[in-house]
Amino acid sequence: MDSDGSPRRLDPAQDSAALKALTHPLRLQLLGLLRQHGPATASELAVRTGESSASTSYHLRVLAKYAFVAEAEHRDGRERRWQAVHAVTSWSNEGMLATSGGRALLGTFWRRSIEHLQHSVVQHEADIEDGRLGEEWHEPSGVSDLMPRLTPESLRELWDAFEAKVTELTARDEHDPRAERVVLVTAGLALAASEPTAPESANPLNADLRSDPDTCAGGTRPDVTSEAGPRSQGTS
């Protein structure tokens, strides 16, 4: 039995311990694997992550303590199987920024999404190289770093339109045998007009270079989180 597909919205003021539990990188990885691949044992997840089964078992129990995972049906009586309880974890960015420690947690979740993107790029390149993805995936895959000028209202509208379209297309392709897992790590972060405090990070070739790409996700918008982990809108 997989997760029920519903989102779980956390209150930063009431659920700070649960949010903090998700900041551990292995816990976030385990939750993402269960969301992406379905129920598994601690031993199976240990093989996937390169960790010991004792470690994965411990962190699964922590996730279960905060109701992110639960026991699934067992194939036999020897080892318990775990499943993700929800497909998405979400919260309010405003709520996070208004609580003690919330700002640091928010930054941690965003950085975890970037790490997920880095791992996904490596996996995508390997899948192309080894022939696990056909040529039909070459053109539509990629990464974009557009930098439009938008008002806060327009940015929120963009998030709403993006998520609505993802929901529409996911439903349309649900039973298509050609469909593959696609990692969409999205970001919409306003940058104040001030002197840069770090080297410019825009694409040196073309800030509008376009191409689209697991996980857990993952993206981070206030109200949503990917299969690789939490997502947020405004924010997991």
PDB file of C-alpha atoms in Angstrom:
ATOM      1  CA  MET A   1       0.000   0.000   0.000  1.00  0.00           C
ATOM      2  CA  ASP A   2       1.498   3.340  -1.059  1.00  0.00           C
ATOM      3  CA  SER A   3       0.894   6.786   0.406  1.00  0.00           C
ATOM      4  CA  ASP A   4      -2.662   8.020   0.138  1.00  0.00           C
ATOM      5  CA  GLY A   5      -1.703  10.779  -2.298  1.00  0.00           C
ATOM      6  CA  SER A   6      -2.957  13.543  -0.033  1.00  0.00           C
ATOM      7  CA  PRO A   7      -0.804  16.427   1.211  1.00  0.00           C
ATOM      8  CA  ARG A   8       0.114  16.916   4.846  1.00  0.00           C
ATOM      9  CA  ARG A   9       0.265  20.547   5.890  1.00  0.00           C
ATOM     10  CA  LEU A  10       2.406  21.286   8.933  1.00  0.00           C
ATOM     11  CA  ASP A  11       1.946  24.266  11.243  1.00  0.00           C
ATOM     12  CA  PRO A  12       5.418  25.710  11.961  1.00  0.00           C
ATOM     13  CA  ALA A  13       4.259  26.840  15.421  1.00  0.00           C
ATOM     14  CA  GLN A  14       2.662  23.532  16.431  1.00  0.00           C
ATOM     15  CA  ASP A  15       4.746  21.037  14.440  1.00  0.00           C
ATOM     16  CA  SER A  16       8.266  22.408  14.885  1.00  0.00           C
ATOM     17  CA  ALA A  17       9.606  19.046  16.128  1.00  0.00           C
ATOM     18  CA  ALA A  18       8.211  17.235  13.084  1.00  0.00           C
ATOM     19  CA  LEU A  19       9.704  19.817  10.724  1.00  0.00           C
ATOM     20  CA  LYS A  20      13.060  19.599  12.471  1.00  0.00           C
ATOM     21  CA  ALA A  21      12.992  15.803  12.127  1.00  0.00           C
ATOM     22  CA  LEU A  22      12.849  16.239   8.349  1.00  0.00           C
ATOM     23  CA  THR A  23      16.060  18.271   8.213  1.00  0.00           C
ATOM     24  CA  HIS A  24      18.215  15.164   8.695  1.00  0.00           C
ATOM     25  CA  PRO A  25      19.432  14.306   5.163  1.00  0.00           C
ATOM     26  CA  LEU A  26      19.010  10.531   5.513  1.00  0.00           C
ATOM     27  CA  ARG A  27      15.462  10.863   6.824  1.00  0.00           C
ATOM     28  CA  LEU A  28      14.543  13.094   3.923  1.00  0.00           C
ATOM     29  CA  GLN A  29      16.148  10.604   1.528  1.00  0.00           C
ATOM     30  CA  LEU A  30      14.297   7.654   3.069  1.00  0.00           C
ATOM     31  CA  LEU A  31      10.972   9.482   2.877  1.00  0.00           C
ATOM     32  CA  GLY A  32      11.644  10.354  -0.748  1.00  0.00           C
ATOM     33  CA  LEU A  33      12.497   6.753  -1.647  1.00  0.00           C
ATOM     34  CA  LEU A  34       9.313   5.459  -0.040  1.00  0.00           C
ATOM     35  CA  ARG A  35       7.254   8.060  -1.863  1.00  0.00           C
ATOM     36  CA  GLN A  36       8.909   7.307  -5.166  1.00  0.00           C
ATOM     37  CA  HIS A  37       9.250   3.518  -5.070  1.00  0.00           C
ATOM     38  CA  GLY A  38       6.634   2.401  -2.557  1.00  0.00           C
ATOM     39  CA  PRO A  39       6.906   0.277   0.593  1.00  0.00           C
ATOM     40  CA  ALA A  40      10.277  -1.172   1.589  1.00  0.00           C
ATOM     41  CA  THR A  41      12.123  -2.685   4.511  1.00  0.00           C
ATOM     42  CA  ALA A  42      14.969  -1.033   6.395  1.00  0.00           C
ATOM     43  CA  SER A  43      17.361  -3.526   4.787  1.00  0.00           C
ATOM     44  CA  GLU A  44      16.159  -2.694   1.279  1.00  0.00           C
ATOM     45  CA  LEU A  45      16.540   1.010   1.974  1.00  0.00           C
ATOM     46  CA  ALA A  46      20.003   0.398   3.419  1.00  0.00           C
ATOM     47  CA  VAL A  47      21.081  -1.078   0.091  1.00  0.00           C
ATOM     48  CA  ARG A  48      19.665   1.908  -1.802  1.00  0.00           C
ATOM     49  CA  THR A  49      21.299   4.500   0.433  1.00  0.00           C
ATOM     50  CA  GLY A  50      24.581   2.750   1.244  1.00  0.00           C
ATOM     51  CA  GLU A  51      23.803   2.990   4.962  1.00  0.00           C
ATOM     52  CA  SER A  52      23.586   0.202   7.545  1.00  0.00           C
ATOM     53  CA  SER A  53      20.194  -1.377   8.193  1.00  0.00           C
ATOM     54  CA  ALA A  54      20.560  -0.328  11.843  1.00  0.00           C
ATOM     55  CA  SER A  55      20.832   3.301  10.730  1.00  0.00           C
ATOM     56  CA  THR A  56      17.905   3.193   8.298  1.00  0.00           C
ATOM     57  CA  SER A  57      15.789   1.355  10.881  1.00  0.00           C
ATOM     58  CA  TYR A  58      16.475   4.029  13.495  1.00  0.00           C
ATOM     59  CA  HIS A  59      15.654   6.929  11.183  1.00  0.00           C
ATOM     60  CA  LEU A  60      12.498   5.195   9.927  1.00  0.00           C
ATOM     61  CA  ARG A  61      11.318   4.949  13.532  1.00  0.00           C
ATOM     62  CA  VAL A  62      11.907   8.679  13.947  1.00  0.00           C
ATOM     63  CA  LEU A  63       9.867   9.360  10.800  1.00  0.00           C
ATOM     64  CA  ALA A  64       7.142   7.078  12.141  1.00  0.00           C
ATOM     65  CA  LYS A  65       7.152   8.950  15.475  1.00  0.00           C
ATOM     66  CA  TYR A  66       6.142  12.108  13.590  1.00  0.00           C
ATOM     67  CA  ALA A  67       3.670  10.276  11.307  1.00  0.00           C
ATOM     68  CA  PHE A  68       5.613  10.670   8.049  1.00  0.00           C
ATOM     69  CA  VAL A  69       5.826   6.891   7.571  1.00  0.00           C
ATOM     70  CA  ALA A  70       3.891   3.909   8.905  1.00  0.00           C
ATOM     71  CA  GLU A  71       4.122   0.143   8.799  1.00  0.00           C
ATOM     72  CA  ALA A  72       2.907  -1.404   5.562  1.00  0.00           C
ATOM     73  CA  GLU A  73       1.604  -4.891   4.874  1.00  0.00           C
ATOM     74  CA  HIS A  74       4.292  -7.490   5.467  1.00  0.00           C
ATOM     75  CA  ARG A  75       5.310 -10.075   2.874  1.00  0.00           C
ATOM     76  CA  ASP A  76       6.344 -12.334   5.754  1.00  0.00           C
ATOM     77  CA  GLY A  77       6.759 -12.038   9.481  1.00  0.00           C
ATOM     78  CA  ARG A  78      10.505 -11.529   9.520  1.00  0.00           C
ATOM     79  CA  GLU A  79      11.007  -7.815   8.842  1.00  0.00           C
ATOM     80  CA  ARG A  80       8.627  -4.890   8.941  1.00  0.00           C
ATOM     81  CA  ARG A  81       7.945  -2.907   5.797  1.00  0.00           C
ATOM     82  CA  TRP A  82       7.442   0.848   5.787  1.00  0.00           C
ATOM     83  CA  GLN A  83       5.397   3.161   3.601  1.00  0.00           C
ATOM     84  CA  ALA A  84       5.030   6.923   3.261  1.00  0.00           C
ATOM     85  CA  VAL A  85       1.825   8.219   4.815  1.00  0.00           C
ATOM     86  CA  HIS A  86       1.437  11.258   2.520  1.00  0.00           C
ATOM     87  CA  ALA A  87       2.634  12.081  -0.982  1.00  0.00           C
ATOM     88  CA  VAL A  88       3.450  15.681  -0.107  1.00  0.00           C
ATOM     89  CA  THR A  89       4.457  17.692   2.960  1.00  0.00           C
ATOM     90  CA  SER A  90       3.692  21.400   2.991  1.00  0.00           C
ATOM     91  CA  TRP A  91       3.814  24.474   5.199  1.00  0.00           C
ATOM     92  CA  SER A  92       3.457  28.244   5.118  1.00  0.00           C
ATOM     93  CA  ASN A  93       6.610  30.249   4.442  1.00  0.00           C
ATOM     94  CA  GLU A  94       5.205  33.152   6.442  1.00  0.00           C
ATOM     95  CA  GLY A  95       4.578  30.790   9.326  1.00  0.00           C
ATOM     96  CA  MET A  96       8.105  29.428   9.116  1.00  0.00           C
ATOM     97  CA  LEU A  97       9.672  32.882   9.119  1.00  0.00           C
ATOM     98  CA  ALA A  98       7.536  33.933  12.093  1.00  0.00           C
ATOM     99  CA  THR A  99       8.778  31.148  14.389  1.00  0.00           C
ATOM    100  CA  SER A 100      12.045  30.766  16.267  1.00  0.00           C
ATOM    101  CA  GLY A 101      14.380  28.692  14.128  1.00  0.00           C
ATOM    102  CA  GLY A 102      11.928  28.640  11.220  1.00  0.00           C
ATOM    103  CA  ARG A 103      14.142  30.746   8.970  1.00  0.00           C
ATOM    104  CA  ALA A 104      17.031  28.257   9.333  1.00  0.00           C
ATOM    105  CA  LEU A 105      14.718  25.302   8.711  1.00  0.00           C
ATOM    106  CA  LEU A 106      13.390  26.933   5.559  1.00  0.00           C
ATOM    107  CA  GLY A 107      16.890  27.473   4.216  1.00  0.00           C
ATOM    108  CA  THR A 108      17.762  23.859   5.014  1.00  0.00           C
ATOM    109  CA  PHE A 109      14.792  22.549   3.056  1.00  0.00           C
ATOM    110  CA  TRP A 110      15.614  24.730   0.065  1.00  0.00           C
ATOM    111  CA  ARG A 111      19.226  23.541   0.067  1.00  0.00           C
ATOM    112  CA  ARG A 112      18.061  19.929   0.252  1.00  0.00           C
ATOM    113  CA  SER A 113      16.083  20.564  -2.968  1.00  0.00           C
ATOM    114  CA  ILE A 114      19.231  21.856  -4.656  1.00  0.00           C
ATOM    115  CA  GLU A 115      21.109  18.742  -3.524  1.00  0.00           C
ATOM    116  CA  HIS A 116      18.285  16.648  -4.961  1.00  0.00           C
ATOM    117  CA  LEU A 117      18.649  18.447  -8.267  1.00  0.00           C
ATOM    118  CA  GLN A 118      22.404  17.784  -8.296  1.00  0.00           C
ATOM    119  CA  HIS A 119      21.877  14.060  -7.688  1.00  0.00           C
ATOM    120  CA  SER A 120      19.142  13.990 -10.329  1.00  0.00           C
ATOM    121  CA  VAL A 121      21.418  15.576 -12.954  1.00  0.00           C
ATOM    122  CA  VAL A 122      24.017  12.871 -12.326  1.00  0.00           C
ATOM    123  CA  GLN A 123      21.348  10.149 -12.543  1.00  0.00           C
ATOM    124  CA  HIS A 124      19.856  11.649 -15.706  1.00  0.00           C
ATOM    125  CA  GLU A 125      23.242  11.751 -17.424  1.00  0.00           C
ATOM    126  CA  ALA A 126      23.906   8.133 -16.440  1.00  0.00           C
ATOM    127  CA  ASP A 127      20.486   7.026 -17.690  1.00  0.00           C
ATOM    128  CA  ILE A 128      21.121   8.701 -21.049  1.00  0.00           C
ATOM    129  CA  GLU A 129      24.633   7.271 -21.307  1.00  0.00           C
ATOM    130  CA  ASP A 130      23.538   3.722 -20.446  1.00  0.00           C
ATOM    131  CA  GLY A 131      20.492   3.786 -22.712  1.00  0.00           C
ATOM    132  CA  ARG A 132      17.874   3.599 -19.965  1.00  0.00           C
ATOM    133  CA  LEU A 133      16.201   6.700 -21.431  1.00  0.00           C
ATOM    134  CA  GLY A 134      15.371   6.822 -25.116  1.00  0.00           C
ATOM    135  CA  GLU A 135      16.063   9.670 -27.520  1.00  0.00           C
ATOM    136  CA  GLU A 136      12.515  10.983 -27.102  1.00  0.00           C
ATOM    137  CA  TRP A 137      13.590  12.296 -23.682  1.00  0.00           C
ATOM    138  CA  HIS A 138      16.638  14.210 -24.945  1.00  0.00           C
ATOM    139  CA  GLU A 139      14.887  17.338 -26.198  1.00  0.00           C
ATOM    140  CA  PRO A 140      12.319  18.005 -23.431  1.00  0.00           C
ATOM    141  CA  SER A 141      14.778  17.440 -20.552  1.00  0.00           C
ATOM    142  CA  GLY A 142      16.921  20.172 -19.069  1.00  0.00           C
ATOM    143  CA  VAL A 143      17.330  22.927 -16.495  1.00  0.00           C
ATOM    144  CA  SER A 144      16.239  26.557 -16.694  1.00  0.00           C
ATOM    145  CA  ASP A 145      17.372  29.645 -14.784  1.00  0.00           C
ATOM    146  CA  LEU A 146      15.025  32.349 -16.021  1.00  0.00           C
ATOM    147  CA  MET A 147      14.995  35.640 -14.077  1.00  0.00           C
ATOM    148  CA  PRO A 148      11.762  37.539 -14.892  1.00  0.00           C
ATOM    149  CA  ARG A 149      10.670  40.708 -13.076  1.00  0.00           C
ATOM    150  CA  LEU A 150       7.387  39.943 -11.273  1.00  0.00           C
ATOM    151  CA  THR A 151       5.216  41.354  -8.515  1.00  0.00           C
ATOM    152  CA  PRO A 152       4.480  39.175  -5.439  1.00  0.00           C
ATOM    153  CA  GLU A 153       0.980  38.631  -6.824  1.00  0.00           C
ATOM    154  CA  SER A 154       2.324  37.485 -10.187  1.00  0.00           C
ATOM    155  CA  LEU A 155       4.783  35.086  -8.564  1.00  0.00           C
ATOM    156  CA  ARG A 156       1.984  33.488  -6.560  1.00  0.00           C
ATOM    157  CA  GLU A 157      -0.144  33.271  -9.719  1.00  0.00           C
ATOM    158  CA  LEU A 158       2.762  31.594 -11.501  1.00  0.00           C
ATOM    159  CA  TRP A 159       3.056  28.992  -8.726  1.00  0.00           C
ATOM    160  CA  ASP A 160      -0.683  28.289  -8.871  1.00  0.00           C
ATOM    161  CA  ALA A 161      -0.652  27.921 -12.659  1.00  0.00           C
ATOM    162  CA  PHE A 162       2.418  25.670 -12.558  1.00  0.00           C
ATOM    163  CA  GLU A 163       0.976  23.339  -9.957  1.00  0.00           C
ATOM    164  CA  ALA A 164      -2.401  23.182 -11.701  1.00  0.00           C
ATOM    165  CA  LYS A 165      -0.696  22.209 -14.967  1.00  0.00           C
ATOM    166  CA  VAL A 166       1.443  19.554 -13.262  1.00  0.00           C
ATOM    167  CA  THR A 167      -1.686  18.069 -11.677  1.00  0.00           C
ATOM    168  CA  GLU A 168      -3.490  18.081 -15.039  1.00  0.00           C
ATOM    169  CA  LEU A 169      -0.664  16.416 -16.964  1.00  0.00           C
ATOM    170  CA  THR A 170       0.021  13.859 -14.223  1.00  0.00           C
ATOM    171  CA  ALA A 171      -3.608  12.736 -14.338  1.00  0.00           C
ATOM    172  CA  ARG A 172      -3.533  12.597 -18.137  1.00  0.00           C
ATOM    173  CA  ASP A 173      -0.397  10.445 -18.260  1.00  0.00           C
ATOM    174  CA  GLU A 174      -1.183   8.230 -15.269  1.00  0.00           C
ATOM    175  CA  HIS A 175      -1.854   5.099 -17.340  1.00  0.00           C
ATOM    176  CA  ASP A 176       0.447   5.825 -20.283  1.00  0.00           C
ATOM    177  CA  PRO A 177       3.199   3.144 -20.389  1.00  0.00           C
ATOM    178  CA  ARG A 178       5.626   5.702 -21.851  1.00  0.00           C
ATOM    179  CA  ALA A 179       5.475   7.894 -18.745  1.00  0.00           C
ATOM    180  CA  GLU A 180       8.606   8.089 -16.582  1.00  0.00           C
ATOM    181  CA  ARG A 181       9.359   9.697 -13.253  1.00  0.00           C
ATOM    182  CA  VAL A 182      10.315  13.352 -13.889  1.00  0.00           C
ATOM    183  CA  VAL A 183      12.134  15.498 -11.343  1.00  0.00           C
ATOM    184  CA  LEU A 184      10.834  19.092 -11.191  1.00  0.00           C
ATOM    185  CA  VAL A 185      12.825  21.192  -8.769  1.00  0.00           C
ATOM    186  CA  THR A 186      11.265  24.646  -8.970  1.00  0.00           C
ATOM    187  CA  ALA A 187      12.323  27.889  -7.340  1.00  0.00           C
ATOM    188  CA  GLY A 188      10.872  31.366  -7.239  1.00  0.00           C
ATOM    189  CA  LEU A 189      13.049  33.491  -4.968  1.00  0.00           C
ATOM    190  CA  ALA A 190      12.889  37.284  -5.106  1.00  0.00           C
ATOM    191  CA  LEU A 191      16.264  39.084  -5.035  1.00  0.00           C
ATOM    192  CA  ALA A 192      16.378  42.635  -3.694  1.00  0.00           C
ATOM    193  CA  ALA A 193      17.953  45.317  -5.878  1.00  0.00           C
ATOM    194  CA  SER A 194      21.197  45.834  -3.965  1.00  0.00           C
ATOM    195  CA  GLU A 195      24.905  45.362  -4.365  1.00  0.00           C
ATOM    196  CA  PRO A 196      25.699  41.630  -4.707  1.00  0.00           C
ATOM    197  CA  THR A 197      27.334  40.017  -1.674  1.00  0.00           C
ATOM    198  CA  ALA A 198      28.472  36.968  -3.623  1.00  0.00           C
ATOM    199  CA  PRO A 199      29.594  36.225  -7.196  1.00  0.00           C
ATOM    200  CA  GLU A 200      26.798  36.443  -9.741  1.00  0.00           C
ATOM    201  CA  SER A 201      25.147  33.055 -10.213  1.00  0.00           C
ATOM    202  CA  ALA A 202      23.225  33.658 -13.454  1.00  0.00           C
ATOM    203  CA  ASN A 203      24.040  31.390 -16.364  1.00  0.00           C
ATOM    204  CA  PRO A 204      27.113  32.967 -18.018  1.00  0.00           C
ATOM    205  CA  LEU A 205      25.947  31.936 -21.474  1.00  0.00           C
ATOM    206  CA  ASN A 206      22.322  32.950 -21.383  1.00  0.00           C
ATOM    207  CA  ALA A 207      20.097  33.559 -18.381  1.00  0.00           C
ATOM    208  CA  ASP A 208      17.174  32.345 -20.497  1.00  0.00           C
ATOM    209  CA  LEU A 209      18.771  29.031 -21.512  1.00  0.00           C
ATOM    210  CA  ARG A 210      15.811  26.698 -21.542  1.00  0.00           C
ATOM    211  CA  SER A 211      15.250  22.983 -20.989  1.00  0.00           C
ATOM    212  CA  ASP A 212      13.320  21.017 -18.404  1.00  0.00           C
ATOM    213  CA  PRO A 213      14.356  18.023 -16.266  1.00  0.00           C
ATOM    214  CA  ASP A 214      13.412  13.138  -8.712  1.00  0.00           C
ATOM    215  CA  THR A 215      12.034  12.836  -5.153  1.00  0.00           C
ATOM    216  CA  CYS A 216      11.141  13.553  -3.648  1.00  0.00           C
ATOM    217  CA  ALA A 217      10.711  14.398  -4.286  1.00  0.00           C
ATOM    218  CA  GLY A 218      11.092  17.291  -4.594  1.00  0.00           C
ATOM    219  CA  GLY A 219      10.520  21.702  -5.474  1.00  0.00           C
ATOM    220  CA  THR A 220       9.880  24.123  -2.714  1.00  0.00           C
ATOM    221  CA  ARG A 221       6.834  26.232  -2.676  1.00  0.00           C
ATOM    222  CA  PRO A 222       4.650  27.307   0.224  1.00  0.00           C
ATOM    223  CA  ASP A 223       2.084  24.556   0.567  1.00  0.00           C
ATOM    224  CA  VAL A 224       3.624  21.611  -1.165  1.00  0.00           C
ATOM    225  CA  THR A 225       6.439  19.118  -1.114  1.00  0.00           C
ATOM    226  CA  SER A 226       7.710  16.710  -3.665  1.00  0.00           C
ATOM    227  CA  GLU A 227       8.229  13.008  -3.534  1.00  0.00           C
ATOM    228  CA  ALA A 228      11.779  13.460  -2.588  1.00  0.00           C
ATOM    229  CA  GLY A 229      10.802  15.391   0.458  1.00  0.00           C
ATOM    230  CA  PRO A 230       9.095  18.541   1.628  1.00  0.00           C
ATOM    231  CA  ARG A 231       8.194  21.382  -0.595  1.00  0.00           C
ATOM    232  CA  SER A 232       6.989  24.818   0.169  1.00  0.00           C
ATOM    233  CA  GLN A 233       5.206  27.628  -1.466  1.00  0.00           C
ATOM    234  CA  GLY A 234       6.060  30.982  -0.589  1.00  0.00           C
ATOM    235  CA  THR A 235       7.227  27.395   0.806  1.00  0.00           C
ATOM    236  CA  SER A 236       8.124  21.744   1.073  1.00  0.00           C
TER     237      SER A 236
END
